[in-house]
CSV table of C-alpha atoms in Angstrom, one decimal:
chain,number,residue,atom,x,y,z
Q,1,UNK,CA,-30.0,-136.3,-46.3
Q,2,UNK,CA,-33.2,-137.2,-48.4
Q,3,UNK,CA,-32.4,-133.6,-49.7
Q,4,UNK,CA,-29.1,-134.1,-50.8
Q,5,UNK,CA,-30.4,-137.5,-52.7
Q,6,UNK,CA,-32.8,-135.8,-54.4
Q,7,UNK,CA,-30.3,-133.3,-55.8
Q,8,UNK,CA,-28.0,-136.1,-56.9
Q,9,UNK,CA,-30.4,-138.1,-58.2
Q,10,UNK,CA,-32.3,-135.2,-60.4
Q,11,UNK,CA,-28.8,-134.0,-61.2
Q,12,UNK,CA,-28.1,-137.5,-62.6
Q,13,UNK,CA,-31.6,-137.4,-64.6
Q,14,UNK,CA,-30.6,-134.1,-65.7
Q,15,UNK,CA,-27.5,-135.1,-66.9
Q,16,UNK,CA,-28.2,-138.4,-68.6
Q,17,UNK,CA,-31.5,-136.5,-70.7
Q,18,UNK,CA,-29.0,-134.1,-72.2
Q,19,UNK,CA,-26.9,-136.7,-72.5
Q,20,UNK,CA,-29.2,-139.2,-74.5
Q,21,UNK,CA,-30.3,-136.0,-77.1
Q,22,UNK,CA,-27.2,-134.2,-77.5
Q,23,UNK,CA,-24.6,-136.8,-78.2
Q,24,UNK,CA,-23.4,-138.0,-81.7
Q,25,UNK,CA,-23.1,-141.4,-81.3
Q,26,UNK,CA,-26.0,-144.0,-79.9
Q,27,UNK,CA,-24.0,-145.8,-78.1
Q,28,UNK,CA,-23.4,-143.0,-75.9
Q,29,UNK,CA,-27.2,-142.2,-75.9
Q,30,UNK,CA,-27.8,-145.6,-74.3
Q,31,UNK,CA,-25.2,-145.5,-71.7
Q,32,UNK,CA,-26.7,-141.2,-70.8
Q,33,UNK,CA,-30.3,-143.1,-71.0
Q,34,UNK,CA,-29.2,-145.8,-68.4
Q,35,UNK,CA,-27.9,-142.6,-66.1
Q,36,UNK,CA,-31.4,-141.7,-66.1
Q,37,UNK,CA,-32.7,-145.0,-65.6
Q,38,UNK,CA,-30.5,-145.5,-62.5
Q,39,UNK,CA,-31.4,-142.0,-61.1
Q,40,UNK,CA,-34.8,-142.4,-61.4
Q,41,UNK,CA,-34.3,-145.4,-59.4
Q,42,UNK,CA,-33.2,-143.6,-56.9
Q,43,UNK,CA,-35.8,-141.2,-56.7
Q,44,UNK,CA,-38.6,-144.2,-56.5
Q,45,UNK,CA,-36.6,-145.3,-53.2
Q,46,UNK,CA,-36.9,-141.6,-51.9
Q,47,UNK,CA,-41.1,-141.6,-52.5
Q,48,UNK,CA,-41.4,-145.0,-50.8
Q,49,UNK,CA,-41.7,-147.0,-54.2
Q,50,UNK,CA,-39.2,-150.2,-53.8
Q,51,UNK,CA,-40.9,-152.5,-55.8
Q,52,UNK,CA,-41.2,-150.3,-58.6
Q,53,UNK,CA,-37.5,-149.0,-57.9
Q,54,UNK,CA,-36.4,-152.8,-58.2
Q,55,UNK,CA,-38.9,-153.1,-61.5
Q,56,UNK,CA,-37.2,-149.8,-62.8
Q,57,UNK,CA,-33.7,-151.5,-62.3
Q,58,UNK,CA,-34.4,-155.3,-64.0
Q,59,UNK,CA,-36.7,-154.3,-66.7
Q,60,UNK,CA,-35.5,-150.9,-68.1
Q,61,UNK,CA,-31.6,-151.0,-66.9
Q,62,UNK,CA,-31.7,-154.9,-67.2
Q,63,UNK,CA,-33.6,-155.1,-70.2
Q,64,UNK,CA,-34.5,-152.4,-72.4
Q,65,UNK,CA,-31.1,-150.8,-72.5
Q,66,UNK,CA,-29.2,-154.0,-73.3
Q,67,UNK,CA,-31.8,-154.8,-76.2
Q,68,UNK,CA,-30.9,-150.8,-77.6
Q,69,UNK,CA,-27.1,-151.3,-77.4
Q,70,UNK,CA,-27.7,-155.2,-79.1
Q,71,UNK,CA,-29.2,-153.0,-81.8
Q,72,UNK,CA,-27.1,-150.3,-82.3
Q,73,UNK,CA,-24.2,-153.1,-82.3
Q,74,UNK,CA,-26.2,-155.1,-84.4
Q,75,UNK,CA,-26.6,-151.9,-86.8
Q,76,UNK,CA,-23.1,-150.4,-86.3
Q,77,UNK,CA,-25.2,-147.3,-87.2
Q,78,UNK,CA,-23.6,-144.1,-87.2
Q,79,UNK,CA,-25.6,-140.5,-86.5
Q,80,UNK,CA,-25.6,-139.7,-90.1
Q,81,UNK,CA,-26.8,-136.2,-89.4
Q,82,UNK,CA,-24.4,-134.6,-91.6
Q,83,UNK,CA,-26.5,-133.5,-94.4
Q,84,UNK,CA,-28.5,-130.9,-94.0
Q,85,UNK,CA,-32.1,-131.6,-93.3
Q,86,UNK,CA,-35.2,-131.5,-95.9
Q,87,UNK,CA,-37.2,-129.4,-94.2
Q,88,UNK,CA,-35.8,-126.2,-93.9
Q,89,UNK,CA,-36.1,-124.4,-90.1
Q,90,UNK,CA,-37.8,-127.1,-88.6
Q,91,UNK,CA,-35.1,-127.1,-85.4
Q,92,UNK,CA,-35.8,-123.5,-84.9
Q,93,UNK,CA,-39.4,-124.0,-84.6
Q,94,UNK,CA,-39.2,-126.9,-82.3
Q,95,UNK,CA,-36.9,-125.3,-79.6
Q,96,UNK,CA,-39.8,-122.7,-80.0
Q,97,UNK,CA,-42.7,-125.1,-79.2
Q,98,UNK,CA,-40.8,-126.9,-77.2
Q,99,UNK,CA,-40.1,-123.4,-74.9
Q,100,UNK,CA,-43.6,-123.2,-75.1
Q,101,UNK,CA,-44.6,-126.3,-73.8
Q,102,UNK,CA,-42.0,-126.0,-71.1
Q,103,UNK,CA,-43.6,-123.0,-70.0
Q,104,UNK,CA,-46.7,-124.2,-70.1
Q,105,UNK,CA,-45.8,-126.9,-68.0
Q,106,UNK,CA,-44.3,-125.5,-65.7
Q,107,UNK,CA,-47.0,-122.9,-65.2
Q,108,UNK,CA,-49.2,-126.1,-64.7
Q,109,UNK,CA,-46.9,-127.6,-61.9
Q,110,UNK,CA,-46.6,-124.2,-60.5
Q,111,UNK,CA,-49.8,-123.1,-59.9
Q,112,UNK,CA,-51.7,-127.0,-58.7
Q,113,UNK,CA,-54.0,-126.9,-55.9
Q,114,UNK,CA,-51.6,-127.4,-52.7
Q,115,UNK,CA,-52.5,-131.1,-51.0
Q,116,UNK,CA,-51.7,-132.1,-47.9
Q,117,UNK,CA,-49.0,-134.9,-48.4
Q,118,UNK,CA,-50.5,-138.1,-46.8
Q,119,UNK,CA,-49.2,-140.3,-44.1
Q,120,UNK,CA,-48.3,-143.7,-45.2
Q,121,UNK,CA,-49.7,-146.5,-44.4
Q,122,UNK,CA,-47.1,-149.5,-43.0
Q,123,UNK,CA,-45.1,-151.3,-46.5
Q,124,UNK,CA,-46.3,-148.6,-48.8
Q,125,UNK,CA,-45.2,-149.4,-52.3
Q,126,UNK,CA,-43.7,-153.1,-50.8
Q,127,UNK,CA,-44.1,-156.0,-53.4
Q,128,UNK,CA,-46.8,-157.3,-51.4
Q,129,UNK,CA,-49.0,-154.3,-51.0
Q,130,UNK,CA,-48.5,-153.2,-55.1
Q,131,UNK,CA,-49.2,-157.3,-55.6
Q,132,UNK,CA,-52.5,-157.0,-53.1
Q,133,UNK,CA,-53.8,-153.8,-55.3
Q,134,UNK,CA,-52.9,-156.2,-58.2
Q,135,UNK,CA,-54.4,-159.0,-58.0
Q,136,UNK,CA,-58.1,-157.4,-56.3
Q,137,UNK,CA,-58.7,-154.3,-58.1
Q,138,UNK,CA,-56.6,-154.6,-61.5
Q,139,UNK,CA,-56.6,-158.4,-62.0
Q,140,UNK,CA,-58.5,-157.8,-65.6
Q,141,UNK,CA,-55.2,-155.3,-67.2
Q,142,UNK,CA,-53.1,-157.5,-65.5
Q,143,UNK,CA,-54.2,-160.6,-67.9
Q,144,UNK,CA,-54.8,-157.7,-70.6
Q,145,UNK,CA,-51.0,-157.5,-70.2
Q,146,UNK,CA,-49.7,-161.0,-69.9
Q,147,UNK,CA,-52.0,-160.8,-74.2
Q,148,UNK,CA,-50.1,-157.7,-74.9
Q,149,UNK,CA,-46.7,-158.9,-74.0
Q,150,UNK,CA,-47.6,-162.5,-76.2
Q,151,UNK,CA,-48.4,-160.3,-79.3
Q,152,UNK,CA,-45.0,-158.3,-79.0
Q,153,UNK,CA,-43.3,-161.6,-78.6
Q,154,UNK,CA,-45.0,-163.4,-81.9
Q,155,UNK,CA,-44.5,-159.7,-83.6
Q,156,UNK,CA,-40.9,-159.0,-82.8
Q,157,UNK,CA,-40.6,-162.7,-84.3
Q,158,UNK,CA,-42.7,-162.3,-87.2
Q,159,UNK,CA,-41.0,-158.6,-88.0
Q,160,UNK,CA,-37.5,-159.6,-87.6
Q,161,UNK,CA,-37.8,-162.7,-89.5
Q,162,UNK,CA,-35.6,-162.7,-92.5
Q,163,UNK,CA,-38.5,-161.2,-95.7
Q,164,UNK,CA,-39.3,-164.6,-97.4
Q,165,UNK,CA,-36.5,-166.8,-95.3
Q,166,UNK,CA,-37.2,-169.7,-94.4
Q,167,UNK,CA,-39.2,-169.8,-90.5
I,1,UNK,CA,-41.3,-136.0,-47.0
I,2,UNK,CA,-38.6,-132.9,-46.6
I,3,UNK,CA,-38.4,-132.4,-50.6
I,4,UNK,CA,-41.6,-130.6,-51.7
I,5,UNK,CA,-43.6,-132.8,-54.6
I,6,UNK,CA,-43.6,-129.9,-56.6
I,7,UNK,CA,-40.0,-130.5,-57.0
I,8,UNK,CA,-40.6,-134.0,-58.1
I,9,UNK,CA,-43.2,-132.7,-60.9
I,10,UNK,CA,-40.5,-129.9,-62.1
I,11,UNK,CA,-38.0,-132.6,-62.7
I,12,UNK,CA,-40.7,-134.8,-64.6
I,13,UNK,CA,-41.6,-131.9,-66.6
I,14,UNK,CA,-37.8,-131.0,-67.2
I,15,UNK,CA,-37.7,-134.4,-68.4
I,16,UNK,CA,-40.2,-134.9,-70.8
I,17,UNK,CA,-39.9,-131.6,-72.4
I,18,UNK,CA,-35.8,-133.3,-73.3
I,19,UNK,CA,-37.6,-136.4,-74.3
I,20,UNK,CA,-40.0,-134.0,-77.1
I,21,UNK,CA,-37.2,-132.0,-77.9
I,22,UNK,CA,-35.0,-135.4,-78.7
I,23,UNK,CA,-38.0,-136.5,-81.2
I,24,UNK,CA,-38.3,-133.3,-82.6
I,25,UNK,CA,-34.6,-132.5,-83.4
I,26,UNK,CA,-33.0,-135.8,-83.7
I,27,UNK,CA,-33.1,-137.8,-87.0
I,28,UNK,CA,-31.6,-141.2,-85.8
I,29,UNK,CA,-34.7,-143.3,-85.5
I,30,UNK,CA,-33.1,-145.0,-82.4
I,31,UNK,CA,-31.9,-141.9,-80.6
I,32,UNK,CA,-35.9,-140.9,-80.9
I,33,UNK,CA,-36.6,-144.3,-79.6
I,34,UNK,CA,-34.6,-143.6,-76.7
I,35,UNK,CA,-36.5,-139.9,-76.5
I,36,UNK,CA,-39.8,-141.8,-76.3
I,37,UNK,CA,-38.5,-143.6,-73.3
I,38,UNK,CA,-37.1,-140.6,-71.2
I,39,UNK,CA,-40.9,-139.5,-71.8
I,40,UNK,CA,-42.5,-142.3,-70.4
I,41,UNK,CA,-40.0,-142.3,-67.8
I,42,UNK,CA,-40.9,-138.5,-66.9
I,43,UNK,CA,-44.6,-139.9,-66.6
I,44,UNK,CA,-43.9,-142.5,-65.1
I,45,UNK,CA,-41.7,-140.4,-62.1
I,46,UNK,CA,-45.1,-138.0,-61.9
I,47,UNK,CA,-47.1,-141.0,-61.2
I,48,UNK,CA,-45.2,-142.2,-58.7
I,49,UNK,CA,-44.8,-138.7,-56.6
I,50,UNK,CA,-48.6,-138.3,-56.8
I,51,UNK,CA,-49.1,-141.6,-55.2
I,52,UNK,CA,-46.3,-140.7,-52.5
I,53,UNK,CA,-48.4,-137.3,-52.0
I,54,UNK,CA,-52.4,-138.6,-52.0
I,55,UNK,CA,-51.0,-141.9,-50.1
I,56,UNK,CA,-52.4,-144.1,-52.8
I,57,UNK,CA,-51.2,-147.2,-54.3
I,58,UNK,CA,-52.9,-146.8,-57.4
I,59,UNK,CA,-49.9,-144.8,-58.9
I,60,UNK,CA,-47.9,-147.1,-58.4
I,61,UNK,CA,-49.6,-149.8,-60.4
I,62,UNK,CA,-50.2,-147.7,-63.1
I,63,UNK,CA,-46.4,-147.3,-63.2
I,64,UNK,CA,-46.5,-151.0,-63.5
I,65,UNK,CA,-48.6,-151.3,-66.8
I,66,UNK,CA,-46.5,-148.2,-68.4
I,67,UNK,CA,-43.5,-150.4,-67.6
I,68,UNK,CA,-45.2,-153.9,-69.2
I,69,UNK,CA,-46.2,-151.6,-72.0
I,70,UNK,CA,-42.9,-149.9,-72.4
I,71,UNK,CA,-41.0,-153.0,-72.9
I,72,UNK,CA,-43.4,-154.6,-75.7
I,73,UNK,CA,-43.2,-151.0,-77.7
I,74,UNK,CA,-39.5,-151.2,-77.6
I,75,UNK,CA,-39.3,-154.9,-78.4
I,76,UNK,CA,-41.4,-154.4,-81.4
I,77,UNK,CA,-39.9,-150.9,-82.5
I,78,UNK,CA,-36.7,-152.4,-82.6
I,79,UNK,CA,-37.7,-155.0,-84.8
I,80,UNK,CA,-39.4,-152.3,-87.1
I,81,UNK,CA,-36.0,-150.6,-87.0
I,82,UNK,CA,-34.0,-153.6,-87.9
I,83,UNK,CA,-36.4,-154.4,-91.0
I,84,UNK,CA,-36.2,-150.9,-92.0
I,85,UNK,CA,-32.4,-151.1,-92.1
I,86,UNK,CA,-32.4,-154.7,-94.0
I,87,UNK,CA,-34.3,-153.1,-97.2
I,88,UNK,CA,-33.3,-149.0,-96.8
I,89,UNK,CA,-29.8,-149.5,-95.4
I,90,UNK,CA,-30.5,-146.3,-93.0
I,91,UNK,CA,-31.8,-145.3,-89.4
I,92,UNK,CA,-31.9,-142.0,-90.7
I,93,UNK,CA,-35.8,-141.4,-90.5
I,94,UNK,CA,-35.5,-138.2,-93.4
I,95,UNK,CA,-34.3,-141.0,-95.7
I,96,UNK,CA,-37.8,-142.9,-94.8
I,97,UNK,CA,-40.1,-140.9,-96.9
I,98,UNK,CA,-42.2,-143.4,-98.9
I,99,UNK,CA,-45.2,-141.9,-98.1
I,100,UNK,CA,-44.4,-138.3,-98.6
I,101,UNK,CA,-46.8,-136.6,-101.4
């Protein structure tokens, strides 16, 4: 059963990466992008990780994804990769380094030292238990990131504001 | 755990390379947004199989952060998109090249 999720799910992850670099239009990247999304989702229930699974659901499917396809609507912006490009052979070389890397990779995840998979303790990866880890040991990031999130706000504002409009 | 976590760090891996290879072959600036993202998502996926493997919780929060973080670098790419379109009338990141010598 948990087998047979995973497939599905990487199958879907699969799918929807392709999908987000290989078709013309952005729209369509966004919808292949919110395949993944979902997928991944899934695969955070499989390794015990509800909280983040619900996170990975409002913020990147809820959020993220809406705010690209308010932009590409807001941009009606086609692909426009008709022309050919200014630097001549630079697609060959990066499905070359990009083999490369893959390889490379791989080799990595291929040849870790085994580790015994642990036993879990009771409401692993529960809101309360990510919230308890939190709000002890990471209470100073977490206010880091309530700042970061205010300067986004104040320079999504200050970016997007109409150049010399009135604010 | 019936699926080995080796399997989960082959999919993240399989994932981030497509994210690279969007960035690197891609020319719409928000297609290579959207690259970025399948990255941090592939990251994000590793972080979360190593904490199911060493029974930590610590992965998990990390995943948290990436996620807070995530969400202010597309809120404020966007916005650098948008004002690149208002005065160059492009997404077309070849067609950015105000700083090339």
């Amino acid at each position: 059963m948990e087998l047979v999720l995973f497939a599905l799910a990487a199958l879907g992850a699969l799918a929807g990466g392709v999908g987000v670099i290989a078709s013309r239009l952005p729209v369509r990247s966004a919808l292949a992008l919110l395949l993944v999304l979902g997928s991944l989702s899934v695969l955070y229930l499989l390794l015990a990780a509800q909280f983040i699974a619900a996170l990975q659901v409002i913020i990147y499917a809820g959020a993220i994804v809406v705010l690209f396809l308010f932009v590409i609507m807001l941009l009606h912006a086609r692909s426009g990769e008709t022309r050919p490009e200014k630097l001549r052979g630079q697609r060959q070389a990066a499905y070359l380094l990009v083999a490369v890397f893959l390889a490379a990779i791989v080799a990595v995840v291929v040849t870790r030292p085994s580790a015994q998979t642990a036993g879990l303790p009771e409401g692993f990866g529960s809101a309360q238990v990510v919230g308890a880890s939190l709000f002890t040991g990471y209470v100073l990031p977490f206010e880091l990131a309530s700042i970061v999130l205010l300067v986004g706000i104040v320079a999504a504002v200050v970016i997007g504001a109409p150049a010399g409009g009135t604010r | 755990m019936t699926v080995p976590p080796g399997a989960y760090f082959a999919l993240s891996a399989v994932l981030f390379t497509l994210g690279v290879t969007g960035v690197l072959v891609r020319r719409n600036a928000l297609v290579i947004f959207m690259s970025i993202e399948l990255m941090l998502n592939s990251v994000n996926l590793t972080f979360v199989a190593f904490a199911r493997q060493l029974g930590r919780i610590e992965g998990q929060v990390t995943v948290f952060f990436v996620m807070v973080i995530a969400a202010v670098e597309v809120v404020v790419g966007l916005a650098i998109i948008i004002a690149i379109f208002r005065t160059r009338d492009t997404v077309d990141i070849d067609d950015v090249d105000l700083l090339r010598g």
